[in-house]
Short mmCIF file of C-alpha atoms in Angstrom, two decimals:
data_model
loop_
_atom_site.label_atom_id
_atom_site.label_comp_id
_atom_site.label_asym_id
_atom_site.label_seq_id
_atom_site.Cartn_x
_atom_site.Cartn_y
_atom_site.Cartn_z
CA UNK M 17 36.26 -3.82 -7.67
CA UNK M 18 36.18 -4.36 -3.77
CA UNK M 19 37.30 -1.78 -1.78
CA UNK M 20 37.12 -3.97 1.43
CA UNK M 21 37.13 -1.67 4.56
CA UNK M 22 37.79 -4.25 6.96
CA UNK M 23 34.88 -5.79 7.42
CA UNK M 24 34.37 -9.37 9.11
CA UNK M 25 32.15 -10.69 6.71
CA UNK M 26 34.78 -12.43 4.31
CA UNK M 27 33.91 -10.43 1.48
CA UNK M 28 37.60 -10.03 -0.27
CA UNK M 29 37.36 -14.33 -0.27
CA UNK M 30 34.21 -14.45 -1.59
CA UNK M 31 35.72 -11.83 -4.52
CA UNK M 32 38.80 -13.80 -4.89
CA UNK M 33 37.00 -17.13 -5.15
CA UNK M 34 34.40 -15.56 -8.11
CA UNK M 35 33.99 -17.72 -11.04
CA UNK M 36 34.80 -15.41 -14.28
CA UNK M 37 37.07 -15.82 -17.09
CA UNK M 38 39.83 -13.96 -15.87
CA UNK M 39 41.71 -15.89 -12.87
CA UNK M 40 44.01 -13.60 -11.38
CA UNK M 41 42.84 -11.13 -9.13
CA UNK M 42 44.93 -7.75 -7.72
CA UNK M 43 45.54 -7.93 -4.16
CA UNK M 44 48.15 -5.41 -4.38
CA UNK M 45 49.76 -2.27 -5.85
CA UNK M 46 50.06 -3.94 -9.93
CA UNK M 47 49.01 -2.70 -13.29
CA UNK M 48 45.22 -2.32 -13.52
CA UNK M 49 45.03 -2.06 -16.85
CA UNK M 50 44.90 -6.08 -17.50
CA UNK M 51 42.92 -7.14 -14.17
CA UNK M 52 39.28 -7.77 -14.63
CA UNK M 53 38.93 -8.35 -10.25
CA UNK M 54 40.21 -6.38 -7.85
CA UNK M 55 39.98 -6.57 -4.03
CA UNK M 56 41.96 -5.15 -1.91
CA UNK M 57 42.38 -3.77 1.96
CA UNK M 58 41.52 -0.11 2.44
CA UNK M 59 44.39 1.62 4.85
CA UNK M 60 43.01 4.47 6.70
CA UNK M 61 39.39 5.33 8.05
CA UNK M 62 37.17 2.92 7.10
CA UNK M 63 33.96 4.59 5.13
CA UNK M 64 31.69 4.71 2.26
CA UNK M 65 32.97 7.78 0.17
CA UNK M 66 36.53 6.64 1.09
CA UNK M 67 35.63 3.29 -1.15
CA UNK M 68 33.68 5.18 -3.36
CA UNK M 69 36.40 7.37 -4.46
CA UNK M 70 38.71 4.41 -4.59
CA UNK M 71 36.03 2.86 -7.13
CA UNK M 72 35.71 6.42 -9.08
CA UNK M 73 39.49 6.17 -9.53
CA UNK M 74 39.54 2.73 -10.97
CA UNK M 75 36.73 3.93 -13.38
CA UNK M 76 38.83 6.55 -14.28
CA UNK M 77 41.84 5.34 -14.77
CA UNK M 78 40.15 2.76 -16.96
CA UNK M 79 38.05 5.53 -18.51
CA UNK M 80 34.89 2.68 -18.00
CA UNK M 81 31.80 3.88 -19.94
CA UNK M 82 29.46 2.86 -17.14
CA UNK M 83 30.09 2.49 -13.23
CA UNK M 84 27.67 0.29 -11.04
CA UNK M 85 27.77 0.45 -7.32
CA UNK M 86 25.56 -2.05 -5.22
CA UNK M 87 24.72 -1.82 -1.62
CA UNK M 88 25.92 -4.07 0.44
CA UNK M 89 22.58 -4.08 2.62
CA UNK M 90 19.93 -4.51 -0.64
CA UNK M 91 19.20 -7.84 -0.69
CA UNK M 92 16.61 -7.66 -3.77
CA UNK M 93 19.76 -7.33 -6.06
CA UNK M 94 19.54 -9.59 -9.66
CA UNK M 95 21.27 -9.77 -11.98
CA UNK M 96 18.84 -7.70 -14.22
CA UNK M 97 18.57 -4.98 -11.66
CA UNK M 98 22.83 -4.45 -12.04
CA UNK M 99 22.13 -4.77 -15.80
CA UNK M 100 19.12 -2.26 -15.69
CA UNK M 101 21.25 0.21 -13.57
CA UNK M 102 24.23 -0.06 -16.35
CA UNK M 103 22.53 0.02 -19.21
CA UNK M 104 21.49 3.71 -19.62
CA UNK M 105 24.87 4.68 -19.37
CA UNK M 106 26.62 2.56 -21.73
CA UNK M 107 23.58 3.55 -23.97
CA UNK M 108 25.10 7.20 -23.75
CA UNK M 109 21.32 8.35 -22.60
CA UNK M 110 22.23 9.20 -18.88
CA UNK M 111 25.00 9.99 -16.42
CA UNK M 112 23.58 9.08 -13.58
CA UNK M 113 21.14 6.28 -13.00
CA UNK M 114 18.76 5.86 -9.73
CA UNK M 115 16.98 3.10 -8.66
CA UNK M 116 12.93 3.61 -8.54
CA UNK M 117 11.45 0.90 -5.75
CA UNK M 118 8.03 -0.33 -5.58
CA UNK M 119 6.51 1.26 -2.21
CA UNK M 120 3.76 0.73 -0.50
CA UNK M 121 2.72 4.70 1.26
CA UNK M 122 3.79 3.55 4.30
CA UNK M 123 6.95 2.45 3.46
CA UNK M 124 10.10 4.43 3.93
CA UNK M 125 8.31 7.34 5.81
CA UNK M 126 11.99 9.01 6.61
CA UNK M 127 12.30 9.22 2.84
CA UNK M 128 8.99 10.03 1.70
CA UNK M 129 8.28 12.33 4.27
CA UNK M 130 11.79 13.99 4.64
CA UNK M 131 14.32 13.47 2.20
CA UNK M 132 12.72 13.27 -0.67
CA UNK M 133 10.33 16.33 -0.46
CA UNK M 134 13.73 18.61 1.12
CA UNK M 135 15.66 17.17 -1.99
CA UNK M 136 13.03 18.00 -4.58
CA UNK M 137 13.09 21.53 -3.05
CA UNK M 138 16.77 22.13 -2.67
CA UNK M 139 18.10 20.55 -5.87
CA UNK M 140 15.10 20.76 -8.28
CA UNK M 141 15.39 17.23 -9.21
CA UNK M 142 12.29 14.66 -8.60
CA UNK M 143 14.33 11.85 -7.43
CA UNK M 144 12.42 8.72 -5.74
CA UNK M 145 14.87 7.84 -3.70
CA UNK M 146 17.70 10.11 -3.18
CA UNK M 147 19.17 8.34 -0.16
CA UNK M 148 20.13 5.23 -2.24
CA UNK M 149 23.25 3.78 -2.12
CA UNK M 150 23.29 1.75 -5.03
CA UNK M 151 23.34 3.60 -8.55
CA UNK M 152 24.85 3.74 -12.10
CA UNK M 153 26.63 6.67 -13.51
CA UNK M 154 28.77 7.06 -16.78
CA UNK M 155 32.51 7.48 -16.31
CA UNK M 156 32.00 11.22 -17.17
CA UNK M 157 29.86 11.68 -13.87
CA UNK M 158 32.82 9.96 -12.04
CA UNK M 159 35.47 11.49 -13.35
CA UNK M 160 33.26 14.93 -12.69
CA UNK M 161 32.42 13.70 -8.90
CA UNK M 162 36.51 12.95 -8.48
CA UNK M 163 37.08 16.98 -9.34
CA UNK M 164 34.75 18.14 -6.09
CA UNK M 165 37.33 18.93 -3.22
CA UNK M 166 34.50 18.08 -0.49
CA UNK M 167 36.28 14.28 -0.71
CA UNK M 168 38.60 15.98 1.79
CA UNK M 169 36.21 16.63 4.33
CA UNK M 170 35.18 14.14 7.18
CA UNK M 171 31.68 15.76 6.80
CA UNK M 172 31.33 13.98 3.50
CA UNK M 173 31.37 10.40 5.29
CA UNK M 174 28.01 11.28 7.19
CA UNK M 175 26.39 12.13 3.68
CA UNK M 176 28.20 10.74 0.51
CA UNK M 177 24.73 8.85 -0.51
CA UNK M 178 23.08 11.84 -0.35
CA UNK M 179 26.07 14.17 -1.86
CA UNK M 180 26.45 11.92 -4.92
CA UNK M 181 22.35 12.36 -5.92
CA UNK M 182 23.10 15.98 -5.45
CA UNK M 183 25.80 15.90 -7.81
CA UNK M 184 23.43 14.55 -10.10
CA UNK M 185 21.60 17.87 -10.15
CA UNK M 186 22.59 20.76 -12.61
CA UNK M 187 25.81 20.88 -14.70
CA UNK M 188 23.84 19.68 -17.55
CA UNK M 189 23.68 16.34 -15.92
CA UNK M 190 20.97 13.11 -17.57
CA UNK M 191 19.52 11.48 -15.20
CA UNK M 192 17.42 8.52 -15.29
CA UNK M 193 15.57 6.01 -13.23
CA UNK M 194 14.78 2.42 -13.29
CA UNK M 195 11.78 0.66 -11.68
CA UNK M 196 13.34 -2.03 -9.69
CA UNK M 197 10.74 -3.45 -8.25
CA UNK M 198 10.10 -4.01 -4.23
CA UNK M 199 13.52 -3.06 -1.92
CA UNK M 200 14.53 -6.08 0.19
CA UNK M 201 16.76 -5.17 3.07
CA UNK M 202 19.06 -8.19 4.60
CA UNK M 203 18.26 -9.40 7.88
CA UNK M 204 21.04 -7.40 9.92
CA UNK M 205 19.45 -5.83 12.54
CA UNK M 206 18.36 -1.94 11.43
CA UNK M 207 19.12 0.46 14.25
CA UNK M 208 15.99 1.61 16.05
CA UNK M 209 13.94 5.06 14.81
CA UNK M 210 15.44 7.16 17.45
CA UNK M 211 18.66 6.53 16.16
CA UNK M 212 18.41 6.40 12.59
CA UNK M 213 16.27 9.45 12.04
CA UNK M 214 19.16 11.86 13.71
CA UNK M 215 21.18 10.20 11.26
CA UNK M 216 19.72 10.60 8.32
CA UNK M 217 18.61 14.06 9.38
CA UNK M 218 22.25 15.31 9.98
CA UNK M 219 23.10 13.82 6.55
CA UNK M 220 20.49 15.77 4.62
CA UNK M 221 21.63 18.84 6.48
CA UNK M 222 25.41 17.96 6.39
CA UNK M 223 24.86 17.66 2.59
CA UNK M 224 22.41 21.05 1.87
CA UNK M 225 25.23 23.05 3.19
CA UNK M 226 28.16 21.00 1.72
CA UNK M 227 26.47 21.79 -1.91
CA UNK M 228 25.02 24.98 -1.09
CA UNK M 229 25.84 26.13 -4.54
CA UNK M 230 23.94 23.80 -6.42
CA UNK M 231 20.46 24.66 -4.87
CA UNK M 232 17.79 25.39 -7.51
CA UNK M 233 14.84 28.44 -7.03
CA UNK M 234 13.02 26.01 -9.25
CA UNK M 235 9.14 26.20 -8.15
CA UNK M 236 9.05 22.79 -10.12
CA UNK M 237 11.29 19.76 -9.87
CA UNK M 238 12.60 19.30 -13.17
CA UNK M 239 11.51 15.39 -13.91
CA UNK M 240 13.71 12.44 -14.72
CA UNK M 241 13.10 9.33 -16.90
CA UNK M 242 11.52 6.68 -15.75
CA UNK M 243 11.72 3.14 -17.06
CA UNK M 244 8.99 1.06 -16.50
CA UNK M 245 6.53 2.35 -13.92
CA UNK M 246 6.97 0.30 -10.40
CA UNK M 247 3.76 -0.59 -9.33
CA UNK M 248 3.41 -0.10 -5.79
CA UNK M 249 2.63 -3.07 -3.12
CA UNK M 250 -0.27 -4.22 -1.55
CA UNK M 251 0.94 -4.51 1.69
CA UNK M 252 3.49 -2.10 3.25
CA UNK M 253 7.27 -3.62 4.43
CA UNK M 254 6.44 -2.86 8.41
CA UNK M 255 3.27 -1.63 10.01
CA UNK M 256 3.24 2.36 11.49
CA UNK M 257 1.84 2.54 15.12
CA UNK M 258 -0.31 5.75 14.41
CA UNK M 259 -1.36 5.94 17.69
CA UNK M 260 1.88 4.77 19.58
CA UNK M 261 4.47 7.96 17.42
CA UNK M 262 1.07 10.32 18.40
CA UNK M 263 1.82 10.07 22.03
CA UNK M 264 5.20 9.92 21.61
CA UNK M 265 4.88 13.22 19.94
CA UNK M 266 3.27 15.20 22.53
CA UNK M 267 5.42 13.83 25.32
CA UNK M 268 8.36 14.40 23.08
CA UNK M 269 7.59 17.83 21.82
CA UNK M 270 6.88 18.81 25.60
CA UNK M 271 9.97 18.18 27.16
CA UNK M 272 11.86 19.32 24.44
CA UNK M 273 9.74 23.19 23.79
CA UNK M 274 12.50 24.66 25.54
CA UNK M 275 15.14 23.21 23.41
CA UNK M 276 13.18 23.96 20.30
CA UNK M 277 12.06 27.63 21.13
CA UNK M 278 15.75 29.11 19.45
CA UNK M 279 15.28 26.70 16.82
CA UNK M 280 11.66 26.87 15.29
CA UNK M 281 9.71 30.44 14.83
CA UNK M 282 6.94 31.02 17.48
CA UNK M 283 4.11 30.71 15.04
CA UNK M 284 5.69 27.10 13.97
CA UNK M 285 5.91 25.82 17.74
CA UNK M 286 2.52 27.12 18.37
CA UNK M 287 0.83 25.33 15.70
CA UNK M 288 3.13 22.10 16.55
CA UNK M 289 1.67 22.69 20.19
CA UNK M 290 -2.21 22.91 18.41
CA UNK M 291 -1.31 19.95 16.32
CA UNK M 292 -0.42 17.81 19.48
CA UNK M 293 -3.71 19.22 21.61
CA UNK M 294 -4.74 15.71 23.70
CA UNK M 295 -8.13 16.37 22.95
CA UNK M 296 -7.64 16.04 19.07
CA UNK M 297 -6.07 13.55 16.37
CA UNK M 298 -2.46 14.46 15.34
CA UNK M 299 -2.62 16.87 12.60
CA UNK M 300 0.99 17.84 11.21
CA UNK M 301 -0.26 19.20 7.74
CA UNK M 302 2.00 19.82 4.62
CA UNK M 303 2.65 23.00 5.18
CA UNK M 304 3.19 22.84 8.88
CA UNK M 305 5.95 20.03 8.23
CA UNK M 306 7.19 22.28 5.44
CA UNK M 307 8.16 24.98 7.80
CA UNK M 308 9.20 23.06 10.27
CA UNK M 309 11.76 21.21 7.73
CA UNK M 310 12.95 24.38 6.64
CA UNK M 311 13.75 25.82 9.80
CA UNK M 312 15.54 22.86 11.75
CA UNK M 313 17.41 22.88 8.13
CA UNK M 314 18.15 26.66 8.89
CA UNK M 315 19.16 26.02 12.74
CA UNK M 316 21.73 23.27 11.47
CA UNK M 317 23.23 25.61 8.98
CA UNK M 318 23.97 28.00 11.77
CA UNK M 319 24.66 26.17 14.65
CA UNK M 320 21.93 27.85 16.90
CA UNK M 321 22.32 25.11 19.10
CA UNK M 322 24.08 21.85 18.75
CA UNK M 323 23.65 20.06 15.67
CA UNK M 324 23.68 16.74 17.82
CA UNK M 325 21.01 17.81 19.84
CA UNK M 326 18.69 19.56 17.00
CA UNK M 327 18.43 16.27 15.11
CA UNK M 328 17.68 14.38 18.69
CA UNK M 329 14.85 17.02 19.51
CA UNK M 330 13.45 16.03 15.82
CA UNK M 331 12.43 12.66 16.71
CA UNK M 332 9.24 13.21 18.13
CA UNK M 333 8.54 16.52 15.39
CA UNK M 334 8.82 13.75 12.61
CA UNK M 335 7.10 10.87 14.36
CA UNK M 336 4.01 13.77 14.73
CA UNK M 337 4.65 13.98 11.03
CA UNK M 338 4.16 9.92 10.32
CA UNK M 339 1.13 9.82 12.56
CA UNK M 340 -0.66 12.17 11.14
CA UNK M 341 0.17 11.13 7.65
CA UNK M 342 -0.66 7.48 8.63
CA UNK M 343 -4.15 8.58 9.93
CA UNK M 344 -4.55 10.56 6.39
#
């Protein structure tokens, strides 16, 4: 199934002109019940969770025993990893299937030092990678994802990677994960950190509050199966400038103090202010970043000042954050 959103990439040709048994392939409102291709054009606001509720239908309707939904932007996809996403689920030993890539520590820093750790907390489930957009899931988890009303809600577009691991969590939910090896990105140009980490911040927030009820007071992360063990690699995907994000942090964090005094607690902004002391290495320890996590989370719950500009003022608290875990 593509659910083509108008993009300019000629994906709904490439579909059509796929080499399986079946020849025909729906391009418009006919029977699904015989087709084994569909692509069609996607009327309305183009978006991720738009398509992937378009997709959860079709598995529905179908009542498919295993859904697999690739990423677009993964270029490490084989044909074993699609299999090794599927297979759980049609086995009947998980609903919902997550990939597990082979990291090097510095790779991914927005996901090993943010998302991952918040998600752990929040929904009590040790996911590797939480923010993934490709997955596997049995047609019960998509039938059980259609249910959720938040599909209604444009907030759900900023966070529907996010919102679908977190439907993962609880309601007696299996979850599994499947070493996939290293993640290969394609070479589209990746939007710069300033950008991307307001982003993903705002999604991780967006999403806390949209599933509010299925936070955990678990003080351990229940685990999930993993199958086989990625072995990390040698060399990590880009290098970090420790020194470069240090500076950046103390110019960052003092032009924005004023901004961030309604937001963090004093005794958090002091110790950010120690932390970035010129006459010391950057020193944003676990449980500094751990409070200051939990209260921009807290500020973009409430609104205490704009959401847009709390996940702007971040930048420099989580490039203090990389730094220092860099130098560690």
């Amino acid at each position: 199934v593509n659910v083509d959103g108008g993009s300019a990439d000629g994906t709904p040709d490439i579909v059509r002109d796929a080499s399986i048994v079946d020849r025909e392939t729906l391009v418009a409102s006919q029977s699904l019940r015989t087709r084994h291709r569909i692509s069609g054009p996607y009327h309305g606001v183009p978006g991720k969770a738009a398509a992937l509720r378009t997709v959860f239908a079709a598995a529905d309707l179908l009542q498919a025993r295993a859904v697999v939904l690739l990423d677009p932007e993964i270029a490490s996809v084989t044909p074993e990893s699609v299999a090794a996403l599927a297979r759980p689920a049609l086995a009947g030993e998980a609903d919902f299937v997550s990939p597990a890539y082979a990291r090097h520590p510095l790779d991914g820093p927005l996901v090993t030092q943010v998302v991952r750790p918040v998600f752990r907390a929040a929904y009590g489930l040790a996911l590797a990678e939480p923010l993934a957009g490709e997955f596997g899931c049995s047609g019960r988890f998509a039938t059980r994802c259609l249910e959720e009303p938040a599909w209604e809600s444009d907030e759900l577009r900023l966070a529907i990677d996010l919102w679908i691991s977190g439907m993962a969590a609880g309601d007696g939910m299996r979850v599994a994960e499947v070493a996939l090896g290293p993640r290969r990105l394609t070479a589209r140009p990746r939007p710069a950190v300033a950008a991307l980490v307001p982003q993903v911040l705002d999604a991780l927030f967006t999403c806390l509050r949209l599933q509010e009820g299925r936070w955990t007071a678990r003080s351990h992360p229940i685990a999930v199966t993993r199958a086989p063990e990625p072995l990390p690699p040698q060399e990590p995907a880009a290098a970090v400038d420790g020194a470069g994000y240090a500076e950046l942090f103390r110019e960052g964090l003092a032009a924005l103090a004023s901004m961030l005094a309604p937001v963090l607690r004093p005794p958090t902004l002091d110790a950010l202010r120690a932390a970035a002391a010129p006459e010391r290495a950057v020193d944003v320890s676990d449980e500094l970043w751990a409070h200051v996590l939990l209260e921009l989370a807290a500020a973009h719950r409430h609104a205490t000042i704009s959401r847009d500009h709390l996940v702007r003022a971040a930048v420099p608290l989580y490039l203090g954050r990389v730094a220092s875990f860099a130098a560690e």
